[in-house]
GROMACS .gro file of N, CA and C in nm:
model
  528
    1MET      N    1  -5.351  -9.612   2.031
    1MET     CA    2  -5.415  -9.697   2.130
    1MET      C    3  -5.529  -9.775   2.064
    2PHE      N    4  -5.544  -9.898   2.105
    2PHE     CA    5  -5.651  -9.986   2.058
    2PHE      C    6  -5.785  -9.928   2.099
    3ASP      N    7  -5.877  -9.918   2.005
    3ASP     CA    8  -6.013  -9.876   2.038
    3ASP      C    9  -6.102 -10.000   2.036
    4GLY      N   10  -6.171 -10.026   2.142
    4GLY     CA   11  -6.258 -10.142   2.151
    4GLY      C   12  -6.265 -10.192   2.294
    5VAL      N   13  -6.310 -10.315   2.308
    5VAL     CA   14  -6.330 -10.375   2.440
    5VAL      C   15  -6.230 -10.489   2.458
    6VAL      N   16  -6.160 -10.487   2.571
    6VAL     CA   17  -6.062 -10.591   2.601
    6VAL      C   18  -6.093 -10.650   2.739
    7LEU      N   19  -6.086 -10.783   2.748
    7LEU     CA   20  -6.097 -10.853   2.875
    7LEU      C   21  -5.955 -10.883   2.923
    8GLY      N   22  -5.917 -10.823   3.034
    8GLY     CA   23  -5.787 -10.851   3.095
    8GLY      C   24  -5.803 -10.964   3.195
    9VAL      N   25  -5.703 -11.055   3.197
    9VAL     CA   26  -5.709 -11.170   3.287
    9VAL      C   27  -5.574 -11.189   3.356
   10ASP      N   28  -5.579 -11.197   3.488
   10ASP     CA   29  -5.464 -11.237   3.568
   10ASP      C   30  -5.496 -11.377   3.619
   11PRO      N   31  -5.447 -11.481   3.548
   11PRO     CA   32  -5.490 -11.617   3.579
   11PRO      C   33  -5.429 -11.674   3.707
   12GLY      N   34  -5.506 -11.758   3.772
   12GLY     CA   35  -5.461 -11.830   3.889
   12GLY      C   36  -5.564 -11.934   3.924
   13LEU      N   37  -5.521 -12.036   3.995
   13LEU     CA   38  -5.615 -12.141   4.033
   13LEU      C   39  -5.700 -12.100   4.153
   14ALA      N   40  -5.637 -12.040   4.253
   14ALA     CA   41  -5.711 -11.996   4.372
   14ALA      C   42  -5.790 -11.869   4.343
   15MET      N   43  -5.727 -11.775   4.271
   15MET     CA   44  -5.792 -11.648   4.236
   15MET      C   45  -5.752 -11.606   4.095
   16THR      N   46  -5.851 -11.573   4.016
   16THR     CA   47  -5.829 -11.520   3.881
   16THR      C   48  -5.893 -11.382   3.874
   17GLY      N   49  -5.811 -11.284   3.837
   17GLY     CA   50  -5.863 -11.149   3.821
   17GLY      C   51  -5.914 -11.128   3.680
   18LEU      N   52  -6.030 -11.062   3.669
   18LEU     CA   53  -6.091 -11.030   3.540
   18LEU      C   54  -6.125 -10.882   3.538
   19ALA      N   55  -6.104 -10.819   3.423
   19ALA     CA   56  -6.139 -10.677   3.409
   19ALA      C   57  -6.171 -10.646   3.264
   20VAL      N   58  -6.273 -10.564   3.243
   20VAL     CA   59  -6.311 -10.521   3.109
   20VAL      C   60  -6.282 -10.372   3.097
   21LEU      N   61  -6.196 -10.340   3.001
   21LEU     CA   62  -6.168 -10.201   2.969
   21LEU      C   63  -6.220 -10.173   2.829
   22ARG      N   64  -6.273 -10.054   2.814
   22ARG     CA   65  -6.325 -10.007   2.685
   22ARG      C   66  -6.247  -9.881   2.651
   23SER      N   67  -6.207  -9.871   2.526
   23SER     CA   68  -6.137  -9.750   2.483
   23SER      C   69  -6.205  -9.697   2.357
   24ALA      N   70  -6.231  -9.568   2.360
   24ALA     CA   71  -6.284  -9.499   2.244
   24ALA      C   72  -6.206  -9.369   2.229
   25ASN      N   73  -6.155  -9.347   2.112
   25ASN     CA   74  -6.074  -9.228   2.085
   25ASN      C   75  -5.955  -9.215   2.180
   26GLY      N   76  -5.896  -9.330   2.216
   26GLY     CA   77  -5.778  -9.329   2.301
   26GLY      C   78  -5.802  -9.302   2.447
   27HIS      N   79  -5.927  -9.308   2.492
   27HIS     CA   80  -5.959  -9.283   2.633
   27HIS      C   81  -6.010  -9.411   2.698
   28PRO      N   82  -5.926  -9.478   2.779
   28PRO     CA   83  -5.969  -9.602   2.843
   28PRO      C   84  -6.068  -9.578   2.956
   29GLN      N   85  -6.157  -9.674   2.972
   29GLN     CA   86  -6.257  -9.668   3.079
   29GLN      C   87  -6.275  -9.809   3.134
   30LEU      N   88  -6.275  -9.821   3.266
   30LEU     CA   89  -6.297  -9.949   3.331
   30LEU      C   90  -6.447  -9.972   3.341
   31ASP      N   91  -6.494 -10.077   3.273
   31ASP     CA   92  -6.637 -10.109   3.273
   31ASP      C   93  -6.677 -10.204   3.386
   32TRP      N   94  -6.587 -10.299   3.418
   32TRP     CA   95  -6.625 -10.406   3.511
   32TRP      C   96  -6.499 -10.478   3.556
   33SER      N   97  -6.501 -10.531   3.677
   33SER     CA   98  -6.393 -10.618   3.723
   33SER      C   99  -6.448 -10.716   3.826
   34ASP      N  100  -6.376 -10.825   3.844
   34ASP     CA  101  -6.417 -10.926   3.939
   34ASP      C  102  -6.298 -11.015   3.971
   35THR      N  103  -6.309 -11.086   4.080
   35THR     CA  104  -6.210 -11.188   4.116
   35THR      C  105  -6.285 -11.320   4.131
   36VAL      N  106  -6.242 -11.418   4.054
   36VAL     CA  107  -6.300 -11.552   4.062
   36VAL      C  108  -6.219 -11.629   4.166
   37ARG      N  109  -6.287 -11.675   4.270
   37ARG     CA  110  -6.221 -11.751   4.376
   37ARG      C  111  -6.266 -11.896   4.368
   38THR      N  112  -6.170 -11.986   4.386
   38THR     CA  113  -6.204 -12.129   4.390
   38THR      C  114  -6.152 -12.185   4.522
   39PRO      N  115  -6.235 -12.262   4.592
   39PRO     CA  116  -6.193 -12.317   4.722
   39PRO      C  117  -6.082 -12.420   4.707
   40GLY      N  118  -5.986 -12.413   4.798
   40GLY     CA  119  -5.873 -12.505   4.797
   40GLY      C  120  -5.913 -12.650   4.811
   41GLY      N  121  -6.023 -12.679   4.878
   41GLY     CA  122  -6.066 -12.817   4.898
   41GLY      C  123  -6.138 -12.876   4.778
   42MET      N  124  -6.168 -12.794   4.680
   42MET     CA  125  -6.239 -12.841   4.560
   42MET      C  126  -6.140 -12.912   4.466
   43ALA      N  127  -6.184 -13.015   4.399
   43ALA     CA  128  -6.098 -13.087   4.304
   43ALA      C  129  -6.051 -12.991   4.194
   44GLU      N  130  -5.926 -13.005   4.154
   44GLU     CA  131  -5.868 -12.912   4.057
   44GLU      C  132  -5.947 -12.903   3.926
   45PRO      N  133  -5.994 -13.013   3.868
   45PRO     CA  134  -6.073 -12.998   3.746
   45PRO      C  135  -6.198 -12.912   3.765
   46LEU      N  136  -6.261 -12.921   3.882
   46LEU     CA  137  -6.379 -12.838   3.909
   46LEU      C  138  -6.341 -12.691   3.927
   47ARG      N  139  -6.225 -12.667   3.987
   47ARG     CA  140  -6.177 -12.530   4.002
   47ARG      C  141  -6.149 -12.469   3.865
   48LEU      N  142  -6.087 -12.548   3.778
   48LEU     CA  143  -6.057 -12.500   3.643
   48LEU      C  144  -6.184 -12.474   3.564
   49ARG      N  145  -6.284 -12.559   3.583
   49ARG     CA  146  -6.412 -12.538   3.514
   49ARG      C  147  -6.476 -12.408   3.561
   50ARG      N  148  -6.462 -12.375   3.689
   50ARG     CA  149  -6.517 -12.250   3.741
   50ARG      C  150  -6.448 -12.129   3.674
   51VAL      N  151  -6.317 -12.136   3.659
   51VAL     CA  152  -6.243 -12.028   3.593
   51VAL      C  153  -6.289 -12.017   3.447
   52TYR      N  154  -6.298 -12.132   3.379
   52TYR     CA  155  -6.344 -12.133   3.240
   52TYR      C  156  -6.481 -12.067   3.228
   53GLY      N  157  -6.574 -12.107   3.314
   53GLY     CA  158  -6.710 -12.053   3.309
   53GLY      C  159  -6.714 -11.902   3.332
   54ALA      N  160  -6.632 -11.854   3.426
   54ALA     CA  161  -6.630 -11.710   3.454
   54ALA      C  162  -6.576 -11.631   3.335
   55VAL      N  163  -6.475 -11.685   3.270
   55VAL     CA  164  -6.418 -11.617   3.152
   55VAL      C  165  -6.519 -11.617   3.039
   56ARG      N  166  -6.582 -11.731   3.014
   56ARG     CA  167  -6.685 -11.737   2.908
   56ARG      C  168  -6.801 -11.642   2.937
   57ASP      N  169  -6.846 -11.638   3.062
   57ASP     CA  170  -6.954 -11.546   3.099
   57ASP      C  171  -6.914 -11.401   3.074
   58ALA      N  172  -6.792 -11.365   3.113
   58ALA     CA  173  -6.744 -11.227   3.092
   58ALA      C  174  -6.735 -11.195   2.943
   59LEU      N  175  -6.688 -11.290   2.864
   59LEU     CA  176  -6.679 -11.266   2.719
   59LEU      C  177  -6.818 -11.249   2.658
   60ASP      N  178  -6.909 -11.334   2.698
   60ASP     CA  179  -7.046 -11.326   2.645
   60ASP      C  180  -7.115 -11.197   2.687
   61ARG      N  181  -7.100 -11.159   2.811
   61ARG     CA  182  -7.169 -11.042   2.866
   61ARG      C  183  -7.112 -10.911   2.812
   62HIS      N  184  -6.978 -10.904   2.798
   62HIS     CA  185  -6.915 -10.776   2.765
   62HIS      C  186  -6.870 -10.766   2.619
   63ARG      N  187  -6.880 -10.876   2.546
   63ARG     CA  188  -6.847 -10.878   2.403
   63ARG      C  189  -6.708 -10.822   2.374
   64ALA      N  190  -6.611 -10.872   2.446
   64ALA     CA  191  -6.472 -10.828   2.426
   64ALA      C  192  -6.422 -10.868   2.288
   65ALA      N  193  -6.344 -10.780   2.229
   65ALA     CA  194  -6.285 -10.806   2.098
   65ALA      C  195  -6.155 -10.885   2.110
   66VAL      N  196  -6.096 -10.883   2.229
   66VAL     CA  197  -5.968 -10.951   2.253
   66VAL      C  198  -5.955 -10.981   2.402
   67VAL      N  199  -5.878 -11.085   2.432
   67VAL     CA  200  -5.845 -11.119   2.570
   67VAL      C  201  -5.696 -11.093   2.589
   68ALA      N  202  -5.662 -11.015   2.690
   68ALA     CA  203  -5.522 -10.989   2.727
   68ALA      C  204  -5.493 -11.067   2.855
   69VAL      N  205  -5.395 -11.156   2.849
   69VAL     CA  206  -5.365 -11.245   2.961
   69VAL      C  207  -5.224 -11.218   3.012
   70GLU      N  208  -5.211 -11.213   3.144
   70GLU     CA  209  -5.077 -11.204   3.201
   70GLU      C  210  -5.010 -11.340   3.187
   71ARG      N  211  -4.894 -11.341   3.123
   71ARG     CA  212  -4.820 -11.464   3.096
   71ARG      C  213  -4.762 -11.521   3.225
   72VAL      N  214  -4.769 -11.652   3.237
   72VAL     CA  215  -4.714 -11.719   3.356
   72VAL      C  216  -4.562 -11.707   3.353
   73MET      N  217  -4.505 -11.678   3.469
   73MET     CA  218  -4.360 -11.669   3.483
   73MET      C  219  -4.313 -11.787   3.569
   74TRP      N  220  -4.219 -11.862   3.516
   74TRP     CA  221  -4.168 -11.979   3.586
   74TRP      C  222  -4.056 -11.934   3.679
   75GLY      N  223  -4.080 -11.945   3.808
   75GLY     CA  224  -3.980 -11.907   3.907
   75GLY      C  225  -3.938 -12.027   3.990
   76ARG      N  226  -3.915 -12.001   4.114
   76ARG     CA  227  -3.872 -12.108   4.205
   76ARG      C  228  -3.985 -12.202   4.241
   77ASN      N  229  -4.107 -12.151   4.250
   77ASN     CA  230  -4.220 -12.232   4.293
   77ASN      C  231  -4.287 -12.295   4.171
   78VAL      N  232  -4.233 -12.408   4.128
   78VAL     CA  233  -4.281 -12.475   4.007
   78VAL      C  234  -4.425 -12.524   4.024
   79GLY      N  235  -4.461 -12.570   4.143
   79GLY     CA  236  -4.598 -12.617   4.167
   79GLY      C  237  -4.699 -12.506   4.147
   80SER      N  238  -4.669 -12.389   4.199
   80SER     CA  239  -4.758 -12.274   4.182
   80SER      C  240  -4.764 -12.233   4.035
   81ALA      N  241  -4.650 -12.231   3.969
   81ALA     CA  242  -4.647 -12.194   3.827
   81ALA      C  243  -4.727 -12.293   3.742
   82LEU      N  244  -4.722 -12.420   3.779
   82LEU     CA  245  -4.799 -12.520   3.705
   82LEU      C  246  -4.949 -12.496   3.721
   83SER      N  247  -4.993 -12.462   3.841
   83SER     CA  248  -5.135 -12.432   3.862
   83SER      C  249  -5.177 -12.309   3.781
   84VAL      N  250  -5.091 -12.206   3.779
   84VAL     CA  251  -5.121 -12.086   3.700
   84VAL      C  252  -5.124 -12.121   3.552
   85ALA      N  253  -5.032 -12.207   3.509
   85ALA     CA  254  -5.031 -12.249   3.368
   85ALA      C  255  -5.159 -12.323   3.331
   86ARG      N  256  -5.207 -12.406   3.420
   86ARG     CA  257  -5.333 -12.477   3.393
   86ARG      C  258  -5.450 -12.378   3.385
   87ALA      N  259  -5.453 -12.282   3.476
   87ALA     CA  260  -5.558 -12.180   3.472
   87ALA      C  261  -5.548 -12.099   3.343
   88THR      N  262  -5.426 -12.067   3.302
   88THR     CA  263  -5.406 -11.995   3.176
   88THR      C  264  -5.461 -12.077   3.060
   89GLY      N  265  -5.439 -12.207   3.064
   89GLY     CA  266  -5.489 -12.294   2.957
   89GLY      C  267  -5.640 -12.287   2.943
   90VAL      N  268  -5.713 -12.286   3.054
   90VAL     CA  269  -5.859 -12.280   3.042
   90VAL      C  270  -5.905 -12.141   2.999
   91VAL      N  271  -5.828 -12.037   3.032
   91VAL     CA  272  -5.859 -11.902   2.982
   91VAL      C  273  -5.844 -11.900   2.830
   92LEU      N  274  -5.734 -11.957   2.780
   92LEU     CA  275  -5.711 -11.962   2.636
   92LEU      C  276  -5.820 -12.044   2.566
   93LEU      N  277  -5.861 -12.154   2.629
   93LEU     CA  278  -5.968 -12.237   2.572
   93LEU      C  279  -6.100 -12.162   2.569
   94ALA      N  280  -6.133 -12.091   2.675
   94ALA     CA  281  -6.258 -12.014   2.679
   94ALA      C  282  -6.259 -11.908   2.568
   95ALA      N  283  -6.146 -11.842   2.549
   95ALA     CA  284  -6.137 -11.741   2.442
   95ALA      C  285  -6.151 -11.807   2.305
   96ALA      N  286  -6.084 -11.920   2.285
   96ALA     CA  287  -6.093 -11.990   2.156
   96ALA      C  288  -6.236 -12.036   2.130
   97ASP      N  289  -6.302 -12.090   2.231
   97ASP     CA  290  -6.441 -12.134   2.216
   97ASP      C  291  -6.533 -12.018   2.180
   98ALA      N  292  -6.500 -11.898   2.229
   98ALA     CA  293  -6.581 -11.779   2.200
   98ALA      C  294  -6.539 -11.711   2.070
   99GLY      N  295  -6.431 -11.761   2.009
   99GLY     CA  296  -6.382 -11.702   1.885
   99GLY      C  297  -6.314 -11.567   1.906
  100VAL      N  298  -6.255 -11.548   2.023
  100VAL     CA  299  -6.191 -11.421   2.056
  100VAL      C  300  -6.039 -11.441   2.061
  101PRO      N  301  -5.963 -11.356   1.992
  101PRO     CA  302  -5.817 -11.370   1.993
  101PRO      C  303  -5.758 -11.337   2.130
  102VAL      N  304  -5.638 -11.389   2.154
  102VAL     CA  305  -5.569 -11.371   2.282
  102VAL      C  306  -5.431 -11.311   2.257
  103GLU      N  307  -5.393 -11.218   2.343
  103GLU     CA  308  -5.257 -11.166   2.347
  103GLU      C  309  -5.206 -11.186   2.488
  104GLU      N  310  -5.082 -11.233   2.500
  104GLU     CA  311  -5.023 -11.254   2.632
  104GLU      C  312  -4.916 -11.149   2.657
  105TYR      N  313  -4.909 -11.103   2.781
  105TYR     CA  314  -4.812 -11.002   2.821
  105TYR      C  315  -4.742 -11.047   2.948
  106ALA      N  316  -4.611 -11.031   2.951
  106ALA     CA  317  -4.534 -11.062   3.072
  106ALA      C  318  -4.569 -10.961   3.180
  107PRO      N  319  -4.560 -11.000   3.306
  107PRO     CA  320  -4.588 -10.906   3.414
  107PRO      C  321  -4.504 -10.777   3.402
  108LEU      N  322  -4.380 -10.791   3.361
  108LEU     CA  323  -4.294 -10.674   3.344
  108LEU      C  324  -4.350 -10.578   3.238
  109GLU      N  325  -4.403 -10.633   3.128
  109GLU     CA  326  -4.464 -10.549   3.024
  109GLU      C  327  -4.582 -10.470   3.078
  110ALA      N  328  -4.667 -10.537   3.155
  110ALA     CA  329  -4.785 -10.469   3.209
  110ALA      C  330  -4.744 -10.360   3.307
  111LYS      N  331  -4.648 -10.390   3.394
  111LYS     CA  332  -4.603 -10.290   3.491
  111LYS      C  333  -4.538 -10.171   3.421
  112MET      N  334  -4.459 -10.197   3.317
  112MET     CA  335  -4.396 -10.089   3.242
  112MET      C  336  -4.501 -10.001   3.175
  113ALA      N  337  -4.602 -10.064   3.116
  113ALA     CA  338  -4.707  -9.989   3.047
  113ALA      C  339  -4.785  -9.900   3.143
  114VAL      N  340  -4.804  -9.947   3.265
  114VAL     CA  341  -4.888  -9.876   3.360
  114VAL      C  342  -4.808  -9.774   3.441
  115THR      N  343  -4.689  -9.814   3.488
  115THR     CA  344  -4.613  -9.728   3.580
  115THR      C  345  -4.486  -9.670   3.520
  116GLY      N  346  -4.435  -9.732   3.414
  116GLY     CA  347  -4.305  -9.693   3.359
  116GLY      C  348  -4.190  -9.764   3.428
  117VAL      N  349  -4.221  -9.850   3.526
  117VAL     CA  350  -4.120  -9.924   3.601
  117VAL      C  351  -4.155 -10.072   3.599
  118GLY      N  352  -4.064 -10.157   3.555
  118GLY     CA  353  -4.091 -10.299   3.539
  118GLY      C  354  -4.102 -10.377   3.669
  119ASN      N  355  -4.045 -10.324   3.776
  119ASN     CA  356  -4.051 -10.396   3.903
  119ASN      C  357  -4.142 -10.326   4.004
  120ALA      N  358  -4.241 -10.254   3.955
  120ALA     CA  359  -4.333 -10.180   4.043
  120ALA      C  360  -4.409 -10.277   4.133
  121ALA      N  361  -4.433 -10.233   4.255
  121ALA     CA  362  -4.513 -10.312   4.351
  121ALA      C  363  -4.661 -10.303   4.312
  122LYS      N  364  -4.739 -10.398   4.363
  122LYS     CA  365  -4.882 -10.402   4.330
  122LYS      C  366  -4.955 -10.273   4.368
  123ASP      N  367  -4.920 -10.214   4.483
  123ASP     CA  368  -4.987 -10.091   4.522
  123ASP      C  369  -4.948  -9.975   4.431
  124GLN      N  370  -4.825  -9.975   4.378
  124GLN     CA  371  -4.784  -9.872   4.282
  124GLN      C  372  -4.863  -9.886   4.152
  125VAL      N  373  -4.886 -10.009   4.109
  125VAL     CA  374  -4.962 -10.034   3.987
  125VAL      C  375  -5.104  -9.979   4.004
  126ARG      N  376  -5.165 -10.012   4.115
  126ARG     CA  377  -5.302  -9.965   4.138
  126ARG      C  378  -5.309  -9.813   4.143
  127ARG      N  379  -5.214  -9.750   4.215
  127ARG     CA  380  -5.213  -9.603   4.223
  127ARG      C  381  -5.194  -9.541   4.085
  128ALA      N  382  -5.110  -9.600   4.002
  128ALA     CA  383  -5.087  -9.547   3.867
  128ALA      C  384  -5.210  -9.563   3.779
  129LEU      N  385  -5.282  -9.673   3.795
  129LEU     CA  386  -5.405  -9.693   3.717
  129LEU      C  387  -5.505  -9.580   3.745
  130VAL      N  388  -5.513  -9.541   3.871
  130VAL     CA  389  -5.606  -9.435   3.911
  130VAL      C  390  -5.548  -9.298   3.879
  131GLY      N  391  -5.425  -9.271   3.927
  131GLY     CA  392  -5.367  -9.138   3.919
  131GLY      C  393  -5.316  -9.100   3.780
  132MET      N  394  -5.238  -9.187   3.718
  132MET     CA  395  -5.178  -9.155   3.588
  132MET      C  396  -5.273  -9.177   3.472
  133HIS      N  397  -5.356  -9.280   3.484
  133HIS     CA  398  -5.440  -9.320   3.370
  133HIS      C  399  -5.587  -9.282   3.388
  134GLY      N  400  -5.621  -9.229   3.504
  134GLY     CA  401  -5.755  -9.177   3.526
  134GLY      C  402  -5.866  -9.280   3.528
  135LEU      N  403  -5.831  -9.403   3.561
  135LEU     CA  404  -5.935  -9.507   3.568
  135LEU      C  405  -6.002  -9.502   3.704
  136GLY      N  406  -6.131  -9.493   3.705
  136GLY     CA  407  -6.206  -9.491   3.830
  136GLY      C  408  -6.242  -9.632   3.872
  137ALA      N  409  -6.271  -9.649   3.998
  137ALA     CA  410  -6.319  -9.776   4.054
  137ALA      C  411  -6.223  -9.893   4.030
  138VAL      N  412  -6.091  -9.867   4.031
  138VAL     CA  413  -5.995  -9.976   4.018
  138VAL      C  414  -6.005 -10.061   4.143
  139PRO      N  415  -6.023 -10.191   4.128
  139PRO     CA  416  -6.043 -10.277   4.246
  139PRO      C  417  -5.921 -10.279   4.337
  140VAL      N  418  -5.948 -10.296   4.465
  140VAL     CA  419  -5.841 -10.307   4.563
  140VAL      C  420  -5.782 -10.448   4.559
  141GLN      N  421  -5.863 -10.546   4.530
  141GLN     CA  422  -5.817 -10.685   4.525
  141GLN      C  423  -5.704 -10.695   4.421
  142PRO      N  424  -5.585 -10.745   4.458
  142PRO     CA  425  -5.468 -10.741   4.369
  142PRO      C  426  -5.484 -10.815   4.235
  143ASP      N  427  -5.551 -10.930   4.234
  143ASP     CA  428  -5.564 -11.004   4.108
  143ASP      C  429  -5.652 -10.929   4.009
  144ALA      N  430  -5.759 -10.869   4.058
  144ALA     CA  431  -5.846 -10.791   3.971
  144ALA      C  432  -5.775 -10.665   3.923
  145ALA      N  433  -5.697 -10.601   4.010
  145ALA     CA  434  -5.620 -10.483   3.970
  145ALA      C  435  -5.516 -10.520   3.865
  146ASP      N  436  -5.453 -10.637   3.880
  146ASP     CA  437  -5.357 -10.683   3.779
  146ASP      C  438  -5.426 -10.710   3.645
  147ALA      N  439  -5.551 -10.757   3.651
  147ALA     CA  440  -5.627 -10.777   3.526
  147ALA      C  441  -5.654 -10.644   3.458
  148VAL      N  442  -5.681 -10.540   3.536
  148VAL     CA  443  -5.698 -10.405   3.479
  148VAL      C  444  -5.567 -10.363   3.412
  149ALA      N  445  -5.455 -10.388   3.480
  149ALA     CA  446  -5.324 -10.347   3.427
  149ALA      C  447  -5.292 -10.418   3.296
  150VAL      N  448  -5.318 -10.547   3.287
  150VAL     CA  449  -5.285 -10.619   3.164
  150VAL      C  450  -5.379 -10.576   3.050
  151ALA      N  451  -5.503 -10.543   3.083
  151ALA     CA  452  -5.595 -10.492   2.981
  151ALA      C  453  -5.547 -10.356   2.930
  152LEU      N  454  -5.506 -10.268   3.021
  152LEU     CA  455  -5.455 -10.138   2.980
  152LEU      C  456  -5.326 -10.153   2.898
  153CYS      N  457  -5.242 -10.246   2.938
  153CYS     CA  458  -5.120 -10.276   2.862
  153CYS      C  459  -5.156 -10.311   2.718
  154HIS      N  460  -5.258 -10.393   2.701
  154HIS     CA  461  -5.299 -10.429   2.564
  154HIS      C  462  -5.349 -10.307   2.488
  155LEU      N  463  -5.428 -10.224   2.553
  155LEU     CA  464  -5.478 -10.104   2.485
  155LEU      C  465  -5.362 -10.020   2.434
  156GLN      N  466  -5.254 -10.014   2.513
  156GLN     CA  467  -5.139  -9.932   2.475
  156GLN      C  468  -5.046 -10.002   2.375
  157GLN      N  469  -5.028 -10.132   2.389
  157GLN     CA  470  -4.924 -10.202   2.313
  157GLN      C  471  -4.972 -10.270   2.185
  158SER      N  472  -5.101 -10.290   2.170
  158SER     CA  473  -5.150 -10.373   2.059
  158SER      C  474  -5.115 -10.316   1.922
  159LYS      N  475  -5.123 -10.186   1.904
  159LYS     CA  476  -5.089 -10.127   1.774
  159LYS      C  477  -4.942 -10.151   1.741
  160MET      N  478  -4.855 -10.136   1.840
  160MET     CA  479  -4.712 -10.160   1.818
  160MET      C  480  -4.686 -10.306   1.784
  161ARG      N  481  -4.754 -10.397   1.851
  161ARG     CA  482  -4.738 -10.539   1.819
  161ARG      C  483  -4.781 -10.568   1.676
  162GLU      N  484  -4.892 -10.505   1.635
  162GLU     CA  485  -4.938 -10.523   1.497
  162GLU      C  486  -4.834 -10.475   1.398
  163LEU      N  487  -4.778 -10.359   1.424
  163LEU     CA  488  -4.676 -10.303   1.335
  163LEU      C  489  -4.552 -10.393   1.330
  164MET      N  490  -4.513 -10.444   1.446
  164MET     CA  491  -4.395 -10.532   1.452
  164MET      C  492  -4.420 -10.662   1.375
  165ARG      N  493  -4.539 -10.716   1.387
  165ARG     CA  494  -4.572 -10.838   1.312
  165ARG      C  495  -4.569 -10.811   1.162
  166GLY      N  496  -4.621 -10.697   1.123
  166GLY     CA  497  -4.623 -10.660   0.982
  166GLY      C  498  -4.484 -10.641   0.926
  167SER      N  499  -4.394 -10.582   1.005
  167SER     CA  500  -4.258 -10.559   0.957
  167SER      C  501  -4.176 -10.688   0.957
  168ALA      N  502  -4.220 -10.788   1.030
  168ALA     CA  503  -4.147 -10.915   1.036
  168ALA      C  504  -4.180 -11.005   0.917
  169ARG      N  505  -4.285 -10.972   0.845
  169ARG     CA  506  -4.321 -11.053   0.730
  169ARG      C  507  -4.221 -11.031   0.618
  170PRO      N  508  -4.186 -11.137   0.547
  170PRO     CA  509  -4.091 -11.118   0.436
  170PRO      C  510  -4.152 -11.028   0.328
  171GLN      N  511  -4.073 -10.937   0.278
  171GLN     CA  512  -4.117 -10.848   0.174
  171GLN      C  513  -4.078 -10.904   0.038
  172ARG      N  514  -4.169 -10.899  -0.056
  172ARG     CA  515  -4.138 -10.943  -0.191
  172ARG      C  516  -4.059 -10.834  -0.261
  173VAL      N  517  -3.960 -10.876  -0.332
  173VAL     CA  518  -3.879 -10.782  -0.408
  173VAL      C  519  -3.917 -10.797  -0.555
  174ALA      N  520  -3.951 -10.685  -0.613
  174ALA     CA  521  -3.989 -10.687  -0.756
  174ALA      C  522  -3.865 -10.716  -0.841
  175ARG      N  523  -3.883 -10.805  -0.937
  175ARG     CA  524  -3.772 -10.838  -1.026
  175ARG      C  525  -3.775 -10.744  -1.144
  176SER      N  526  -3.658 -10.706  -1.187
  176SER     CA  527  -3.654 -10.615  -1.302
  176SER      C  528  -3.628 -10.687  -1.431
   0.00000   0.00000   0.00000
């Protein structure tokens, strides 16, 4: 398991979930969570700036070593997916401006890491965060709870991703 501080983000234009998990010696702890809300009547660039500012503030305040973002899934509602993609873009920009690396995880990956089931419902994810993983004060608000889940997913999966990247590199063969 990754030891350090991770900012989990469930991006969205109307609501973005944020959560900071800290792990030491393989024991995750929820330090903070929040939901950034932007009013529907506000111009989209201003809403995106609000998301950017909240992510930068969280990075500055909690000194995260990495940002774990739930990857946008393109489904039937292309308009909604486009708004989520734009929010994801400002999250990536905020992390880049802060010099913090980003890892993206599909919703299925996060649900599998937390519950063992890829199609788990939001309430199952929250119950597993508390019951199976022993995280206290998991937010009831779904976007913030999803941010906790993606952060925990990173804590669990990051070492495996590192190993996979390392094994994908071409190996030099010594000539005789």
